[in-house]
CSV table of C-alpha atoms in Angstrom, one decimal:
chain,number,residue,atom,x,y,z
A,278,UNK,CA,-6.8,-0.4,-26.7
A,279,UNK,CA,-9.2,2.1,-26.0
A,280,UNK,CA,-11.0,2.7,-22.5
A,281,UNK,CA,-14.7,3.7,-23.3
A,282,UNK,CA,-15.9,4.9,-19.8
A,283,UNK,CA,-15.4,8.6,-19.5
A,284,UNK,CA,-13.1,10.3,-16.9
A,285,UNK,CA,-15.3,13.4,-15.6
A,286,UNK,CA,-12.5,14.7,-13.9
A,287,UNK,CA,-9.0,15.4,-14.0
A,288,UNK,CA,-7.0,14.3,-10.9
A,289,UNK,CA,-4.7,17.3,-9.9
A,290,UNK,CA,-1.6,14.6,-9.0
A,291,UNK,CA,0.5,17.0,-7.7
A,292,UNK,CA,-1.8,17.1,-4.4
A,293,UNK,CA,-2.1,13.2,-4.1
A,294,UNK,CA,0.5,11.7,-1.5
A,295,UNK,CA,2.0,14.7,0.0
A,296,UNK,CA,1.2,14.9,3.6
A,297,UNK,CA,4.5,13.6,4.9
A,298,UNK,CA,4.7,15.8,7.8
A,299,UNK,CA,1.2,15.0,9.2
A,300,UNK,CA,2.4,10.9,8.6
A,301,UNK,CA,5.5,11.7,10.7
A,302,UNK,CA,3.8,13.5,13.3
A,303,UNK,CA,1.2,10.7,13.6
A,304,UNK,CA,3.7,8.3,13.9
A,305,UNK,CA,5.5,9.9,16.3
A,306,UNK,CA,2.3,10.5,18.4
A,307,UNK,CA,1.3,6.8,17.9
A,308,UNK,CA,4.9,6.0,19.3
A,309,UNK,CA,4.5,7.6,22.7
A,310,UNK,CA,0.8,6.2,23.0
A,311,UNK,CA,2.3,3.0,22.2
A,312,UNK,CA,5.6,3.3,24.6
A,313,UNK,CA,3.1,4.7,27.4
A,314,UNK,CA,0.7,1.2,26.6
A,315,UNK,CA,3.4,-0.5,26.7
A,316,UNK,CA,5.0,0.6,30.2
A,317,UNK,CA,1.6,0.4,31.9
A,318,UNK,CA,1.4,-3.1,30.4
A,319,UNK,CA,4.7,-4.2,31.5
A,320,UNK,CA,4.3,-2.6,35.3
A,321,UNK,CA,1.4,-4.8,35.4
A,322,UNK,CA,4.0,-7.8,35.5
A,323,UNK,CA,5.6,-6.4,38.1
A,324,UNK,CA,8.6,-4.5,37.1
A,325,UNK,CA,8.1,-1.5,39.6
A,326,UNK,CA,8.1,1.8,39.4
A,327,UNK,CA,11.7,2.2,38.4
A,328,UNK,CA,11.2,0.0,35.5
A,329,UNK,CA,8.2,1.8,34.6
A,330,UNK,CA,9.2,5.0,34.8
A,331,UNK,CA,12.8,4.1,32.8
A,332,UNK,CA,10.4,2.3,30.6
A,333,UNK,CA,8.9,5.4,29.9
A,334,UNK,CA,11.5,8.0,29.5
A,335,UNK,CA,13.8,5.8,27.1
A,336,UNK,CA,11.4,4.7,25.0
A,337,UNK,CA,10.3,8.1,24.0
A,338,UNK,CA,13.3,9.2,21.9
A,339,UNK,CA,14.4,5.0,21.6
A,340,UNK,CA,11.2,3.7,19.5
A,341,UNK,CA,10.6,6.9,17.2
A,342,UNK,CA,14.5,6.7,16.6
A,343,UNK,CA,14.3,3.1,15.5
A,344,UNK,CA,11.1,3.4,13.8
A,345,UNK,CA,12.8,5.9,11.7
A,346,UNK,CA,16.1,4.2,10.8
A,347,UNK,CA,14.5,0.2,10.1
A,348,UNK,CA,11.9,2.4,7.6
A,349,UNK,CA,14.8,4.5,6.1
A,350,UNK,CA,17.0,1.1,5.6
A,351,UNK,CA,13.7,-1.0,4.1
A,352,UNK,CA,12.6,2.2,1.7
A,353,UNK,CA,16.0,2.4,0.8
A,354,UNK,CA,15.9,-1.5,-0.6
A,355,UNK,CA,12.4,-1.8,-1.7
A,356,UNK,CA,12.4,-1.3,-5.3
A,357,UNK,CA,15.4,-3.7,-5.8
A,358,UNK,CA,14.1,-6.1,-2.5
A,359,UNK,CA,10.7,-6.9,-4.5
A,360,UNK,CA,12.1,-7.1,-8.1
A,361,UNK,CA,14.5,-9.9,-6.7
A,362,UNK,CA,12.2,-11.9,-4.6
A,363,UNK,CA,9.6,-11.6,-6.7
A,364,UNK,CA,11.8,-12.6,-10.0
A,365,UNK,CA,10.8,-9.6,-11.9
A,366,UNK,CA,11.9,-9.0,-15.4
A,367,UNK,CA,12.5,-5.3,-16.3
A,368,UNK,CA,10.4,-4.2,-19.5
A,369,UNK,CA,11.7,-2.0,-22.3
A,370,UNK,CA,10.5,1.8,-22.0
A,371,UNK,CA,8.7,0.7,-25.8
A,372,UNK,CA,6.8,-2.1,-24.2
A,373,UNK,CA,3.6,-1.4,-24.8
A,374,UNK,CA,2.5,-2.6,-21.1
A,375,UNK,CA,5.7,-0.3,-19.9
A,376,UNK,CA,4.0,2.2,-22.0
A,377,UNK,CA,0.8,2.1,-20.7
A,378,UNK,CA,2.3,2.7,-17.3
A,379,UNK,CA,4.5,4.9,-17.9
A,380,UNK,CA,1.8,7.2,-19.6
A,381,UNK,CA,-0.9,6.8,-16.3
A,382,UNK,CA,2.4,7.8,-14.2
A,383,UNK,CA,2.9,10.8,-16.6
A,384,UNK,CA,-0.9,12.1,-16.4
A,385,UNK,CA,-0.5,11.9,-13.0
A,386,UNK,CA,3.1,14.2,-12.8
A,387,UNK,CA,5.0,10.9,-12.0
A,388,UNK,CA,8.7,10.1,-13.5
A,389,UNK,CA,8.7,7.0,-14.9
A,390,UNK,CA,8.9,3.9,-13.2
A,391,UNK,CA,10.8,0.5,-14.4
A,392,UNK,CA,7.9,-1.9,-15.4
A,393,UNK,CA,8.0,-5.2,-15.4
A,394,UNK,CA,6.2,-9.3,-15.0
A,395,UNK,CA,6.8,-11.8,-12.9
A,396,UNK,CA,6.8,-15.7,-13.3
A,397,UNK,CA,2.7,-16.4,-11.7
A,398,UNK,CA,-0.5,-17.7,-12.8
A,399,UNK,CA,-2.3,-15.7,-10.5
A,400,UNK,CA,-3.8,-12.2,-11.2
A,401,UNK,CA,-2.1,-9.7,-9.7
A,402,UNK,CA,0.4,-7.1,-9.3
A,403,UNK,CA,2.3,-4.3,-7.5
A,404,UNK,CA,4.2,-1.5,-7.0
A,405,UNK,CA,7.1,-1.2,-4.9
A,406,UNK,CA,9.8,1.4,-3.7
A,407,UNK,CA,10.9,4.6,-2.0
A,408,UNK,CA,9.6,7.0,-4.1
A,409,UNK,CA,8.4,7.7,-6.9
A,410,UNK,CA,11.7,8.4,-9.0
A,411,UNK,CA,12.6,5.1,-7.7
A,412,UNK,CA,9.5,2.5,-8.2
A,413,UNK,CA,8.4,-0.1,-10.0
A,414,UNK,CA,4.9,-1.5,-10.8
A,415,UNK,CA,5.3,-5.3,-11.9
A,416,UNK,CA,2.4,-7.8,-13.1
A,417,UNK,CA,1.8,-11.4,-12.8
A,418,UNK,CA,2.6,-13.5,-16.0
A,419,UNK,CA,-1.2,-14.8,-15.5
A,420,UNK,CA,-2.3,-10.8,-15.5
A,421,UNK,CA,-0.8,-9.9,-18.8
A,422,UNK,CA,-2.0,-13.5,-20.5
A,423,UNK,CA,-5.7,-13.8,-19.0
A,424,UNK,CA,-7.2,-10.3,-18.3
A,425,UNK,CA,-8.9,-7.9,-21.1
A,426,UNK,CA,-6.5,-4.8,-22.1
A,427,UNK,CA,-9.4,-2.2,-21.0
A,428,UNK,CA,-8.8,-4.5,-16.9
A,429,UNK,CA,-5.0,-4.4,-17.7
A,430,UNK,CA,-5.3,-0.3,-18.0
A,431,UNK,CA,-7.4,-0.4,-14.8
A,432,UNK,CA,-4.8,-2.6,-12.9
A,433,UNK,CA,-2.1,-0.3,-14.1
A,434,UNK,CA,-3.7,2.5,-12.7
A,435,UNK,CA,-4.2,1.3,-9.2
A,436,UNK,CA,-0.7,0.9,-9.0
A,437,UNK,CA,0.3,3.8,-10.3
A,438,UNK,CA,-1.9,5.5,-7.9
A,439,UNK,CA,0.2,3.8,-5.2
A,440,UNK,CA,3.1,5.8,-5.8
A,441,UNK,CA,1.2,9.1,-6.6
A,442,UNK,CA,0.1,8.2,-2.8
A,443,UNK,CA,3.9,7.2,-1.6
A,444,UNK,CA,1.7,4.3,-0.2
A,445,UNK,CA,4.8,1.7,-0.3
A,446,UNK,CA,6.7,4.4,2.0
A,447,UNK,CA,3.9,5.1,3.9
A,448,UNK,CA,3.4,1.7,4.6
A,449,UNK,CA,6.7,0.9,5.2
A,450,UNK,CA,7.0,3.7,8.3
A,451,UNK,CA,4.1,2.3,9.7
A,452,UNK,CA,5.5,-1.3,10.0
A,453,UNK,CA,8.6,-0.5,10.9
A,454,UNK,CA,7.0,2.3,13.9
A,455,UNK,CA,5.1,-1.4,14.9
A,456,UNK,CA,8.7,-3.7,14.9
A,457,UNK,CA,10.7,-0.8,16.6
A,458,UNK,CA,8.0,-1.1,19.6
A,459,UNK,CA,7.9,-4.6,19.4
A,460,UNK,CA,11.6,-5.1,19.6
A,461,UNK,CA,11.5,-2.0,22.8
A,462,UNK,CA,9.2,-4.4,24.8
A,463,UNK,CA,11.4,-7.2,23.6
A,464,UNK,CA,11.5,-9.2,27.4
A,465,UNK,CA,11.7,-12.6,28.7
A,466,UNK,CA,9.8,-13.8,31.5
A,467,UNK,CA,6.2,-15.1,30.7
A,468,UNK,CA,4.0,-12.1,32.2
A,469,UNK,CA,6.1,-9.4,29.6
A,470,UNK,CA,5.9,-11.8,26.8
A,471,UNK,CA,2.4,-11.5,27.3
A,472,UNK,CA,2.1,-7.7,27.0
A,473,UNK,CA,4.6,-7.8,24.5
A,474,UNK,CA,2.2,-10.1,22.5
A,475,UNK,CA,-0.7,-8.3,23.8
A,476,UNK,CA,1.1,-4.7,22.3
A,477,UNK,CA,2.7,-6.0,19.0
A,478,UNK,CA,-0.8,-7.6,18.0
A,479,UNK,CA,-2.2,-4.2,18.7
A,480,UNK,CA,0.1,-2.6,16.5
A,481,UNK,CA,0.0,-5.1,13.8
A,482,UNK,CA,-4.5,-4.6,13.6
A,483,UNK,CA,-3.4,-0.6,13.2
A,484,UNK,CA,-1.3,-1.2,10.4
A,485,UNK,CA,-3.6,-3.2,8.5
A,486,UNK,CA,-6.3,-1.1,8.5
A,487,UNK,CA,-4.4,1.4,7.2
A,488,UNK,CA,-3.3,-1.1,4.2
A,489,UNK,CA,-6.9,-1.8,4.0
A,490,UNK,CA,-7.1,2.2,3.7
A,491,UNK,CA,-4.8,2.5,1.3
A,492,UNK,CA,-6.2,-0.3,-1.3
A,493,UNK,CA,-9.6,2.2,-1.1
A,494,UNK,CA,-7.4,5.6,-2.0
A,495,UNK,CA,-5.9,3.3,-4.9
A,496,UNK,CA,-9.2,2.0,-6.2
A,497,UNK,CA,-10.7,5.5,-6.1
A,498,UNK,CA,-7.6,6.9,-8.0
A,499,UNK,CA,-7.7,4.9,-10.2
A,500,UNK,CA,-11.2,4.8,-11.2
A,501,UNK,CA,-10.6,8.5,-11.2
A,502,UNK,CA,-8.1,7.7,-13.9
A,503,UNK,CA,-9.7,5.0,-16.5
A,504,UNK,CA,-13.2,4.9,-15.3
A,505,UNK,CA,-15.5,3.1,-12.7
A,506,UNK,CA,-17.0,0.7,-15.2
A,507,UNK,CA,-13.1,0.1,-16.0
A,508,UNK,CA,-11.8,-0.7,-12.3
A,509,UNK,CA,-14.9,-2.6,-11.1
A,510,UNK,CA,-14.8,-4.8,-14.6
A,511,UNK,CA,-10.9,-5.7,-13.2
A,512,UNK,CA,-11.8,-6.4,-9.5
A,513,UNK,CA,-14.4,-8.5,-10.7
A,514,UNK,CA,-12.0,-10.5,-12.4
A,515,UNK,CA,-9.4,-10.8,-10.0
A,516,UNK,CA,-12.3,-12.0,-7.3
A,517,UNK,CA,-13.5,-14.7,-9.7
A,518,UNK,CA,-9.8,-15.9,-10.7
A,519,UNK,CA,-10.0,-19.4,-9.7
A,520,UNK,CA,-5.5,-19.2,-9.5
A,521,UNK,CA,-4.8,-17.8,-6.0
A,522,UNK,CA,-1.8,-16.4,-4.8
A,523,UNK,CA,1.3,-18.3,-3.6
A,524,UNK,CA,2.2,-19.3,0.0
A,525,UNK,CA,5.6,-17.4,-1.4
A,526,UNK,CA,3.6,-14.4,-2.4
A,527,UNK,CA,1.1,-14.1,0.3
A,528,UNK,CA,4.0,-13.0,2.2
A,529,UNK,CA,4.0,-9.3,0.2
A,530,UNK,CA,0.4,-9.7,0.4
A,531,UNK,CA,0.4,-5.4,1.2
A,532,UNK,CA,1.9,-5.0,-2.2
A,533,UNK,CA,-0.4,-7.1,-4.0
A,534,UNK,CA,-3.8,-5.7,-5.9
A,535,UNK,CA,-5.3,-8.6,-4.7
A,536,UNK,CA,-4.8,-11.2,-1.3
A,537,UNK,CA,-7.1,-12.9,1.1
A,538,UNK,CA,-9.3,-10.8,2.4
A,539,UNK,CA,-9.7,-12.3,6.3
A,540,UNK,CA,-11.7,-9.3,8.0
A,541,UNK,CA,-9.6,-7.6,10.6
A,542,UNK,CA,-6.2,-9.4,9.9
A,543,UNK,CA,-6.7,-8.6,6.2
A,544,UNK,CA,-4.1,-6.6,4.1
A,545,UNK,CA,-7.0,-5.5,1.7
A,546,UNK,CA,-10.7,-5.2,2.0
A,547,UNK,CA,-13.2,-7.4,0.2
A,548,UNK,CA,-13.8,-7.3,-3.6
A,549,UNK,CA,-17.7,-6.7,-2.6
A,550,UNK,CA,-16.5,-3.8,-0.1
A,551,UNK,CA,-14.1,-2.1,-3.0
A,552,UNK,CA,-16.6,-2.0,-5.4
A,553,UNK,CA,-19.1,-0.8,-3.2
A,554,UNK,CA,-16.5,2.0,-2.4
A,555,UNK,CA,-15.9,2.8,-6.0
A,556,UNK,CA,-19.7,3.1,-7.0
A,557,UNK,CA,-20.2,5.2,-4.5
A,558,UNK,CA,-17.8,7.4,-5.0
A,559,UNK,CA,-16.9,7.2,-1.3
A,560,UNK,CA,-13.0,8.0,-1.6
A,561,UNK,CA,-13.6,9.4,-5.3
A,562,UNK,CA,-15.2,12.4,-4.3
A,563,UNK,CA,-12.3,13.6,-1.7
A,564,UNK,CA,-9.4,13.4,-4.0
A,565,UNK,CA,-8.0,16.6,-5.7
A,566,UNK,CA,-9.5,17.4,-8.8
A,567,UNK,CA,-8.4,19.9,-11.6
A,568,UNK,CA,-11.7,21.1,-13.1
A,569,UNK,CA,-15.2,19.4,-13.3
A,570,UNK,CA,-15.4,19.6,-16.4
A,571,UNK,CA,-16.6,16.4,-18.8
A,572,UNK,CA,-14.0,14.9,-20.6
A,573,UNK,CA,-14.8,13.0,-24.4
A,574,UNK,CA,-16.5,9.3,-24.0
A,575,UNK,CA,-13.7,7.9,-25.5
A,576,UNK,CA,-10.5,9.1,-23.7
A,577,UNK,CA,-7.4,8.0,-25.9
A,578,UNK,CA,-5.2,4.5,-25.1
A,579,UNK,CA,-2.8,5.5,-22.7
């Protein structure tokens, strides 16, 4: 397989995904905005200013706390979580699809992850786990039969650039931040069911977006990595793949390459917006490069 669209630049991957300490902070910031919307919500319903004011100084150190230990249990179980409920089979290292992985995760600094393909007809794929000595990147059965090897390559890529970006952690903070300030607010009476609703829908639009974010950085990188030509040629495919996800799998829709796109309750952006993105060069241009300099037309079979 060869990829004929040039790759100007070399991605410096030992600068992509490592900005844990402003994520933490973030969250942690987001927390206490979220524990003071909450309290003003819930003394709206008439708890007093006792309640509020308890409200308020417990949930400070109780909803980072929690947000921290559900994320450190679910990283800790997301490699092995998705390979199981997903039905992944585990690729030899000398597959050549492992291969191909395996040699985007390398240009990129990355150990090697386990590849492997699950049982759909649908076109897609993803990439779960911790970190990135401890990931996977798995494709659908329908991937791997249907799409062109030059797409497969792209696909690969954006999901290797998923753990170059610690995405599947990232992502997993964030939702878990969201479910520890659900479960804080967790009370009975109508009124604070209300806010609690009113709070945890709040939470849930923020965490979206940034798994709509996140679909851009992976796009970019990749394209970084095979080629625009290459990456727009897959997400082309993928949008007119007449197969569509499962019920089953709609429910690891942030994992996927490729879900519903339903506006602001969307895991991913539009096909149309992604591309757009990538000819633009609108996340492209902000990732860390090596050198400018042009690389051959034909860039080797990885």
């Amino acid at each position: 397989m060869t990829i004929q669209q040039p790759v100007r630049r070399e991605l410096d991957g030992s600068r992509l995904g490592h900005n844990g300490i402003f994520q933490a902070i973030g969250l942690l910031i987001s927390a206490w905005i979220g524990v003071l919307v909450g309290a003003v919500l819930m003394a709206a319903t008439g708890i007093g200013i006792i309640g509020t004011v308890g409200l308020l100084t417990s949930g400070i150190w109780a909803v980072p706390l929690f947000g921290f230990v559900f994320a450190a249990v679910g990283v800790s179980r997301a490699r092995d979580s998705a390979i199981r409920q997903t039905s992944t089979d585990i690729l030899p290292a000398d597959h050549p699809l492992a291969r191909t992985v395996i040699t985007l995760a390398s240009t990129l600094g990355l150990p090697a992850p386990l590849v492997g393909i699950y049982p759909d007809d649908d076109l897609n794929a993803f990439a779960a786990g911790s970190k990135p000595t401890k990931a996977v990147v798995s494709f659908s059965k329908g991937l791997t039969e249907r799409m062109p090897p030059r797409e497969i390559i792209a696909i690969a890529a954006h999901e290797v650039a998923h753990i170059a970006n610690r995405d599947m952690r990232r992502m997993q903070f964030a939702t878990s931040f969201q479910n520890a300030l659900t479960w804080y607010f967790g009370w009975t009476n109508r009124g604070q069911m209300l806010a609690r609703w009113l709070l945890s829908t709040g939470g849930e639009l923020i965490v979206l977006r940034l798994s709509r974010k996140r679909e851009y950085w992976a796009d970019a990188t990749a394209a970084a990595l095979v080629g625009k030509d290459a990456m727009i040629s897959a997400l082309r495919t993928l949008n007119g793949d007449p197969v569509k996800p499962t019920a089953e799998r709609l429910a690891y829709a942030r994992l996927m390459i490729r879900a519903n796109p339903r506006t602001w309750f969307s895991t991913h952006p539009s096909i149309a917006d992604r591309i757009t993105a990538i000819e633009k060069e609108t996340y492209m241009r902000r990732l860390p490069y090596k050198t400018q300099q042009e690389r051959p037309a034909n860039r080797p079979a990885v």
